[in-house]
XYZ file of C-alpha atoms in Angstrom:
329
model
C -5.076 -20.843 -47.839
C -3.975 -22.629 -44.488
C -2.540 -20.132 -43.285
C -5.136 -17.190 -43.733
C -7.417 -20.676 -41.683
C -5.008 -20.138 -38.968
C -5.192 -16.714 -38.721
C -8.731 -16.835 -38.651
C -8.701 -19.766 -35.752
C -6.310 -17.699 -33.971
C -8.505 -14.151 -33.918
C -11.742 -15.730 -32.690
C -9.611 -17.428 -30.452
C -8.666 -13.997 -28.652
C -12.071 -13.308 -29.387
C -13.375 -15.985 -27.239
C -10.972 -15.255 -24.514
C -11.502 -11.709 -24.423
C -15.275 -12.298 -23.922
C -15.232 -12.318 -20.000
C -14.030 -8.966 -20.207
C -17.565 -8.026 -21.223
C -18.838 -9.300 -17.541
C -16.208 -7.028 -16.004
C -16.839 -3.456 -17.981
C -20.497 -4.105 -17.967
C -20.313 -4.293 -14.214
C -18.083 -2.013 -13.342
C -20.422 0.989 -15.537
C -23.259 0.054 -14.015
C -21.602 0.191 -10.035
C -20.283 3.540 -11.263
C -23.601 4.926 -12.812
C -25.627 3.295 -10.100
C -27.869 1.370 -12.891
C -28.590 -1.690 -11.524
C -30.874 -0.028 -8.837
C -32.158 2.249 -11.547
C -33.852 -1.003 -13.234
C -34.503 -2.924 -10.060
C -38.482 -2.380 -11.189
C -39.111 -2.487 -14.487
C -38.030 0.586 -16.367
C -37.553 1.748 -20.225
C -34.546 2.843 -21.121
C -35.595 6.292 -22.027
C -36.978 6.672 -18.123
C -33.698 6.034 -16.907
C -31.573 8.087 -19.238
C -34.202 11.290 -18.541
C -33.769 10.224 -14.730
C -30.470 10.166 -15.305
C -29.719 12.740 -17.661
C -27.727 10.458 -19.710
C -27.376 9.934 -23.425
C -30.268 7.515 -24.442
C -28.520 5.991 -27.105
C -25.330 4.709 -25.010
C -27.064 3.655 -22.840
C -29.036 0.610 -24.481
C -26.181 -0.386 -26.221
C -24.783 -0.669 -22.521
C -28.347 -2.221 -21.693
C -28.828 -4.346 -24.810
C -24.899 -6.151 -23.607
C -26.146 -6.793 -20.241
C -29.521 -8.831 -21.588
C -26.480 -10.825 -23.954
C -24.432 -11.789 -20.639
C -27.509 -11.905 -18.642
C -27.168 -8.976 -16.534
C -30.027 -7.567 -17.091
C -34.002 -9.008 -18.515
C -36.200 -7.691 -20.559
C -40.455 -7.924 -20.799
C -42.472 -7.011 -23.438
C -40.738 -4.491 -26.195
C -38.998 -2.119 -23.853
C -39.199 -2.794 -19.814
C -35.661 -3.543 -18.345
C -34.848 -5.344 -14.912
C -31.666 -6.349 -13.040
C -31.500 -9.769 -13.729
C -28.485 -11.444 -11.266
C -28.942 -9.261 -8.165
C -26.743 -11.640 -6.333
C -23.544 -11.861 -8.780
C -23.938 -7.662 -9.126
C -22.286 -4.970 -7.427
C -24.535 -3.302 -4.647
C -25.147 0.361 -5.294
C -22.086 2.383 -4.758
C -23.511 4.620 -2.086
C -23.018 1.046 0.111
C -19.260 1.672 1.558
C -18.673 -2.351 1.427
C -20.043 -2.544 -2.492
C -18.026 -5.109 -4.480
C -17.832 -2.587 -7.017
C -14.972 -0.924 -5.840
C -12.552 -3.704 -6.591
C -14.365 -2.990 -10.570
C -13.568 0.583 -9.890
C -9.818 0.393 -9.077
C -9.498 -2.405 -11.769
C -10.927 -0.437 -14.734
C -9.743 3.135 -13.387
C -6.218 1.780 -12.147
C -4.911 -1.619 -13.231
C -5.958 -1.959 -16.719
C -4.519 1.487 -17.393
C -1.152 0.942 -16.227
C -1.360 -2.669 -17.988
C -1.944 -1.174 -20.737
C 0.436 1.580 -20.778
C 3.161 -1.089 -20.600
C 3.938 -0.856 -24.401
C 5.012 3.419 -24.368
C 6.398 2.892 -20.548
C 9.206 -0.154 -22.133
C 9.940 1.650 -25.183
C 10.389 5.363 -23.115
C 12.808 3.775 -20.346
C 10.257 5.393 -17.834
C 7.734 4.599 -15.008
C 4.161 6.279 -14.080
C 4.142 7.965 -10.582
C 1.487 6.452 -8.062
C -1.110 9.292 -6.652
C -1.873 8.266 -3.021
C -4.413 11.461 -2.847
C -6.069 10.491 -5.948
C -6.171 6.824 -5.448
C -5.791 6.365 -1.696
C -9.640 6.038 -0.732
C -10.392 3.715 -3.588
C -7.390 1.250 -2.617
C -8.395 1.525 0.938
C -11.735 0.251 0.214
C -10.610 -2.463 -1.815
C -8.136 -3.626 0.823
C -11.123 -3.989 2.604
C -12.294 -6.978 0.899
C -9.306 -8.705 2.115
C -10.783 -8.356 5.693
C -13.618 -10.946 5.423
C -11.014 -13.875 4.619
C -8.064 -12.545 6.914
C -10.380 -11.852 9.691
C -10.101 -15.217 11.329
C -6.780 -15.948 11.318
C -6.571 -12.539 13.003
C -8.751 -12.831 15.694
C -7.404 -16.498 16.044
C -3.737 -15.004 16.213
C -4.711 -12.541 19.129
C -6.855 -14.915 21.231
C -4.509 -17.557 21.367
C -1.744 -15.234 22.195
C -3.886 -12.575 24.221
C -2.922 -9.826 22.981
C -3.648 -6.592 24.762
C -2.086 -3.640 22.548
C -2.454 -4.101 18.841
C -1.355 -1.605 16.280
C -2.601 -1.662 12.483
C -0.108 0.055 10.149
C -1.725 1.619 7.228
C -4.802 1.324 9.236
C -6.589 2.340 5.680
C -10.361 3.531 6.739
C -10.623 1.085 9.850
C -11.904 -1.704 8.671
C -9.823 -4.425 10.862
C -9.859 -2.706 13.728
C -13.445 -2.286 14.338
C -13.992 -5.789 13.981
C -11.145 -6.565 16.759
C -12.684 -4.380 18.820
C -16.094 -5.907 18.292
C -14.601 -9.210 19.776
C -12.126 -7.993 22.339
C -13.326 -4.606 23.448
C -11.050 -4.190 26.233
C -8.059 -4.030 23.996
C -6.209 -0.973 23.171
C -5.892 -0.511 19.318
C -4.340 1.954 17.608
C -4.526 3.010 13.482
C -1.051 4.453 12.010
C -2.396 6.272 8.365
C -0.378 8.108 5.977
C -2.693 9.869 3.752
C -4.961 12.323 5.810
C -8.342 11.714 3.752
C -8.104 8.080 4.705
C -7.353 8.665 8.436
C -10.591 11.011 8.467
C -12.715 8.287 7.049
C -11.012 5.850 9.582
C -11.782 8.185 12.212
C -15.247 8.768 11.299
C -16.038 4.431 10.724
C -14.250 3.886 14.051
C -16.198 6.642 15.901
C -18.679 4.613 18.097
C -15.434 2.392 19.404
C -13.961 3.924 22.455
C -10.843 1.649 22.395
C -9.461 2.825 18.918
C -7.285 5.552 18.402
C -6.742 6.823 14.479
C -3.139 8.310 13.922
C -2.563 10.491 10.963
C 1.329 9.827 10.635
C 4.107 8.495 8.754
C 5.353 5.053 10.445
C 8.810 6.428 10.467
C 7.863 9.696 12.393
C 5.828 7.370 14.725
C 6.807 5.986 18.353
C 4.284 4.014 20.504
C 4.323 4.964 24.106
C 3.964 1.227 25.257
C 5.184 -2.045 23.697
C 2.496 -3.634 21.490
C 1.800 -7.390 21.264
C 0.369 -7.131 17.603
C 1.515 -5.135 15.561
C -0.577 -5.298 11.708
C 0.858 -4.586 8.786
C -1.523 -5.417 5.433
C -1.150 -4.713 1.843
C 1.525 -2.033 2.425
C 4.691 -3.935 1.072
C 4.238 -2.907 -2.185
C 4.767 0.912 -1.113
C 7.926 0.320 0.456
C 11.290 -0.344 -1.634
C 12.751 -4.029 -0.964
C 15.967 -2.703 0.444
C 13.412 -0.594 2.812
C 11.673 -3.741 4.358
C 14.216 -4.986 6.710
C 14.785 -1.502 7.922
C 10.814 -0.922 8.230
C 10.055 -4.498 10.054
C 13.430 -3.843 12.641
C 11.863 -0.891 13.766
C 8.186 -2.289 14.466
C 9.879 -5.146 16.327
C 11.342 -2.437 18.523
C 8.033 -1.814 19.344
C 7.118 -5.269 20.647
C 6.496 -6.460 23.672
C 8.362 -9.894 24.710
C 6.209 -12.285 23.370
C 4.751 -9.831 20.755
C 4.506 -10.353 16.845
C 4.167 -9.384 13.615
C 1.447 -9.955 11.297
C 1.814 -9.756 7.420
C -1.237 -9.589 4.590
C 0.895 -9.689 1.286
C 0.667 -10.728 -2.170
C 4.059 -13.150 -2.548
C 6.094 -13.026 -5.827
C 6.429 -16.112 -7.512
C 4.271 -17.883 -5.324
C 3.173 -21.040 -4.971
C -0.408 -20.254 -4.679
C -2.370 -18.032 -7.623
C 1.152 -17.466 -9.581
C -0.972 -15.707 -12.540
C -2.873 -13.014 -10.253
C 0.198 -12.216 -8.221
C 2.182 -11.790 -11.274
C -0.031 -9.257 -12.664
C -0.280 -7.409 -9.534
C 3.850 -7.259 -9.071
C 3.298 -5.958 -13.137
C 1.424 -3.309 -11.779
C 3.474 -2.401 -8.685
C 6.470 -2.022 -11.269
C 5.035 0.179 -13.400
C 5.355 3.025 -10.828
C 8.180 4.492 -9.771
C 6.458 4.756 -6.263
C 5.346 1.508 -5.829
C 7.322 -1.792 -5.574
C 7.342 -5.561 -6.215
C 5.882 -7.607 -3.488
C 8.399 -9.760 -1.342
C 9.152 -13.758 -2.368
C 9.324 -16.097 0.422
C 12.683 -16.603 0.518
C 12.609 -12.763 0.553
C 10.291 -13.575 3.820
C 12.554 -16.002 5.216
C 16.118 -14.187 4.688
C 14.498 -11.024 6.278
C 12.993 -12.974 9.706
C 16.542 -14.986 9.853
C 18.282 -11.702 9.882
C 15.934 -10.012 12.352
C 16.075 -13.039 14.291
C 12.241 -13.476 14.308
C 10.454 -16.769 14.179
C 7.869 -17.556 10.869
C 5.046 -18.884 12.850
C 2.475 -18.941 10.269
C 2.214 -18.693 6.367
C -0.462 -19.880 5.038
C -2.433 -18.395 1.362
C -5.349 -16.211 2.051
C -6.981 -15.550 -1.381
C -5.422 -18.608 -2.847
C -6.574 -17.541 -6.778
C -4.697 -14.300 -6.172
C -1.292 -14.826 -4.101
C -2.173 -13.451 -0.681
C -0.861 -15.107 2.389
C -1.101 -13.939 5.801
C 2.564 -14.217 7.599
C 3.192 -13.888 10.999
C 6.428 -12.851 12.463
C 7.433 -13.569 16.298
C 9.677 -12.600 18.531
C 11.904 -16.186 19.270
């Protein structure tokens, strides 16, 4: 009899922890269905399924979840209404929508986290599809911007930095906000996948001072020296035995006093340990894609490229990011 009580204290146990989850997929369907600004006014759900053409029935079982968590309200016997605008995804026609990060989380990670089970008992890894997947990780590397923005701009002040190249540029994000603040700087954007470097191209349009490459950083050769040279949330897509190579050749490209600046998720680290281990869980599961650098991975790599660690310092702290910055001693 005890034990079937512990059994029984142990499943609603899972239960209970599996019940943020619901916040998550609830979200992420309505970002990818655009619901939320289908009931911004008060709306049955048969209007919105017709409007829609959905099927009536899932959706209120998606509706009658979101009035449980809160999502969504509810008047009289049938109008529905966005409840927590502010906590919600923005529409996903909005390029900077929250919702993305939902997106690659529910269409990506929890996938391949899943798959773990068939991928340790088959000996064999998933491939990684940059054309499938590129524009959605690009946006979502976008949300690092906000928080790595001002040690950025703080880095190229201080230093005055005059030629600044962004490798893996994704759609442009970082350097149309440098150019915002130093317009008189000459920026360049190295991207490998081609439908990225459009969008980049396209976003970075109105600034005269940026220049979006469509090339491989290995087929790539500056004409001038840079002083900055950015490289953020691309370690993962290079092999570990790669990185030295990849970071001796970019500080070929410096100037005397240039640097290099790193936006990384660090293995094992000291800051968010559970998020970054999940993320290196992911990166492993491909064939393609790699775990992310420790810092004594960090440290044995600037020693033997004799450059100086001048910053590094967490940037999401929940989730393992820091933001490194490599000079030239």
């Amino acid at each position: 009899m005890i034990k079937e009580y512990v059994r029984l204290l142990k499943a609603r146990n899972w239960m209970k922890k599996n019940q943020p989850f619901l916040y998550s997929w609830h979200a992420y369907v309505g970002f990818e269905l655009d619901l939320f600004s289908q009931f911004r006014k008060w709306r049955t759900v048969k209007e919105v399924a017709s409007s829609k053409n959905l099927q009536e029935e899932l959706l209120l079982r998606w509706v009658e979840v979101g009035l449980a968590i809160r999502h969504l309200k509810k008047k009289g016997k049938d109008k529905i209404k966005t409840a927590s605008k502010f906590s919600l995804p923005s529409t996903p026609k909005n390029p900077r929508s929250t919702g993305i990060i939902l997106k690659e989380m529910m269409e990506l990670h929890i996938p391949t986290l899943l798959s773990y089970p068939e991928l340790l008992r088959s000996n064999k890894r998933n491939t990684f599809d940059h054309e499938e997947h590129g524009s959605t990780v690009a946006r979502t590397s976008s949300l690092l911007e906000q928080l790595a923005l001002p040690r950025l701009l703080k880095t190229i002040r201080k230093n005055k930095n005059k030629r600044i190249i962004d490798i893996g540029c994704g759609e442009g994000g970082y350097l149309t906000r440098i150019s915002v603040k130093f317009p008189h700087a000459d920026l360049i954007g190295i991207e490998i996948n081609e439908e990225v470097a459009e969008s980049a191209r396209n976003n970075c349009r109105d600034y005269k001072n940026i220049n979006i490459i469509n090339s491989d950083v290995h087929d790539y050769m500056p004409e001038n020296k840079a002083d900055l040279i950015m490289v953020n949330n691309l370690l993962h897509y290079i092999g570990p035995q790669d990185r030295k190579q990849l970071l001796s050749r970019l500080k070929s490209w410096l100037s005397r006093n240039g640097s290099i600046t790193i936006i990384t998720p660090i293995l094992h680290s000291k800051k968010g340990e559970a998020f970054s281990s999940v993320f290196n869980s992911f990166f492993s599961a491909f064939e393609n894609l790699y775990p992310t650098p420790t810092e004594e991975d960090i440290v044995h790599m600037a020693k033997e490229l004799n450059l100086k660690i001048k910053t590094y310092k967490p940037v999401v702290t929940e989730g393992g990011w820091y933001f490194i910055q490599l000079s030239n001693k």
